[in-house]
PDB file of C-alpha atoms in Angstrom:
ATOM      1  CA  MET A   1    -135.554 -16.128 104.591  1.00 86.00           C
ATOM      2  CA  ILE A   2    -133.116 -19.039 104.551  1.00 93.00           C
ATOM      3  CA  ILE A   3    -129.833 -18.725 106.421  1.00 96.00           C
ATOM      4  CA  VAL A   4    -126.943 -21.058 105.881  1.00 96.00           C
ATOM      5  CA  VAL A   5    -124.548 -21.613 108.798  1.00 96.00           C
ATOM      6  CA  GLU A   6    -121.705 -23.969 109.611  1.00 95.00           C
ATOM      7  CA  GLY A   7    -122.728 -25.507 112.915  1.00 94.00           C
ATOM      8  CA  LYS A   8    -125.386 -26.047 115.590  1.00 94.00           C
ATOM      9  CA  ASN A   9    -124.247 -23.213 117.790  1.00 95.00           C
ATOM     10  CA  ASP A  10    -124.477 -20.828 114.833  1.00 95.00           C
ATOM     11  CA  ALA A  11    -127.959 -22.093 114.097  1.00 96.00           C
ATOM     12  CA  ASN A  12    -129.043 -21.543 117.666  1.00 96.00           C
ATOM     13  CA  LYS A  13    -127.793 -18.004 117.678  1.00 96.00           C
ATOM     14  CA  ILE A  14    -129.545 -17.190 114.398  1.00 96.00           C
ATOM     15  CA  LYS A  15    -132.851 -18.743 115.607  1.00 95.00           C
ATOM     16  CA  SER A  16    -132.639 -16.599 118.814  1.00 96.00           C
ATOM     17  CA  ILE A  17    -132.461 -13.498 116.638  1.00 94.00           C
ATOM     18  CA  PHE A  18    -134.603 -14.560 113.620  1.00 92.00           C
ATOM     19  CA  ALA A  19    -137.235 -16.971 114.973  1.00 93.00           C
ATOM     20  CA  ASP A  20    -139.016 -17.300 111.659  1.00 91.00           C
ATOM     21  CA  ALA A  21    -135.900 -18.001 109.575  1.00 90.00           C
ATOM     22  CA  SER A  22    -135.201 -21.396 108.006  1.00 93.00           C
ATOM     23  CA  VAL A  23    -131.673 -22.472 108.968  1.00 96.00           C
ATOM     24  CA  PHE A  24    -129.546 -24.971 107.040  1.00 95.00           C
ATOM     25  CA  ILE A  25    -126.527 -26.381 108.891  1.00 95.00           C
ATOM     26  CA  THR A  26    -123.582 -27.487 106.666  1.00 94.00           C
ATOM     27  CA  ASN A  27    -121.780 -29.408 109.489  1.00 89.00           C
ATOM     28  CA  GLY A  28    -118.546 -27.633 108.547  1.00 84.00           C
ATOM     29  CA  SER A  29    -116.732 -27.799 105.207  1.00 82.00           C
ATOM     30  CA  GLU A  30    -117.796 -31.389 104.658  1.00 83.00           C
ATOM     31  CA  ILE A  31    -121.154 -30.185 103.305  1.00 90.00           C
ATOM     32  CA  ASN A  32    -122.834 -33.120 101.630  1.00 91.00           C
ATOM     33  CA  MET A  33    -124.651 -33.105  98.261  1.00 92.00           C
ATOM     34  CA  GLN A  34    -128.078 -33.517  99.803  1.00 94.00           C
ATOM     35  CA  THR A  35    -127.695 -30.328 101.846  1.00 92.00           C
ATOM     36  CA  ILE A  36    -126.495 -28.472  98.713  1.00 92.00           C
ATOM     37  CA  LEU A  37    -129.542 -29.773  96.776  1.00 93.00           C
ATOM     38  CA  ASP A  38    -131.895 -28.829  99.700  1.00 93.00           C
ATOM     39  CA  ILE A  39    -130.464 -25.255  99.649  1.00 92.00           C
ATOM     40  CA  LYS A  40    -130.804 -25.015  95.878  1.00 92.00           C
ATOM     41  CA  ARG A  41    -134.410 -26.195  95.997  1.00 93.00           C
ATOM     42  CA  ALA A  42    -135.194 -23.757  98.798  1.00 91.00           C
ATOM     43  CA  SER A  43    -133.445 -20.900  97.044  1.00 92.00           C
ATOM     44  CA  GLU A  44    -136.068 -21.136  94.142  1.00 93.00           C
ATOM     45  CA  LYS A  45    -138.803 -19.900  96.579  1.00 93.00           C
ATOM     46  CA  GLN A  46    -136.813 -17.757  99.150  1.00 92.00           C
ATOM     47  CA  GLU A  47    -133.816 -15.621  99.537  1.00 93.00           C
ATOM     48  CA  VAL A  48    -130.700 -17.448 100.838  1.00 94.00           C
ATOM     49  CA  ILE A  49    -128.152 -15.728 103.040  1.00 95.00           C
ATOM     50  CA  LEU A  50    -124.788 -17.420 103.608  1.00 95.00           C
ATOM     51  CA  CYS A  51    -123.705 -16.689 107.140  1.00 95.00           C
ATOM     52  CA  LEU A  52    -120.337 -18.417 107.171  1.00 94.00           C
ATOM     53  CA  ASP A  53    -117.027 -17.752 108.895  1.00 92.00           C
ATOM     54  CA  PRO A  54    -114.523 -15.718 106.904  1.00 93.00           C
ATOM     55  CA  ASP A  55    -111.852 -18.439 107.010  1.00 93.00           C
ATOM     56  CA  GLY A  56    -110.698 -21.329 104.797  1.00 91.00           C
ATOM     57  CA  PRO A  57    -113.568 -23.760 105.655  1.00 91.00           C
ATOM     58  CA  GLY A  58    -116.080 -20.977 105.308  1.00 92.00           C
ATOM     59  CA  GLU A  59    -114.782 -20.104 101.878  1.00 92.00           C
ATOM     60  CA  LYS A  60    -114.810 -23.804 100.841  1.00 92.00           C
ATOM     61  CA  ILE A  61    -118.468 -24.049 101.815  1.00 93.00           C
ATOM     62  CA  ARG A  62    -119.356 -20.833  99.979  1.00 92.00           C
ATOM     63  CA  LYS A  63    -117.581 -21.952  96.847  1.00 92.00           C
ATOM     64  CA  LYS A  64    -119.381 -25.339  96.919  1.00 90.00           C
ATOM     65  CA  ILE A  65    -122.810 -23.784  97.319  1.00 90.00           C
ATOM     66  CA  MET A  66    -122.208 -21.034  94.667  1.00 89.00           C
ATOM     67  CA  GLU A  67    -121.197 -23.741  92.158  1.00 88.00           C
ATOM     68  CA  TYR A  68    -124.751 -25.007  92.223  1.00 83.00           C
TER      69      TYR A  68
END
């Protein structure tokens, strides 16, 4: 399972609950192309769960990821 989060605090919380999960950190809405490509590559082998805030920046990240 791959879980995409916005920041380090989010990643730490997820890891405390799902120790075996792979966590990708977007570093906020300024997600870079390398991170998007890494998520895309990983999604070919595993399920990806977007665990993003339900606000403007979270929607922006979700939209960028879903475009690819």
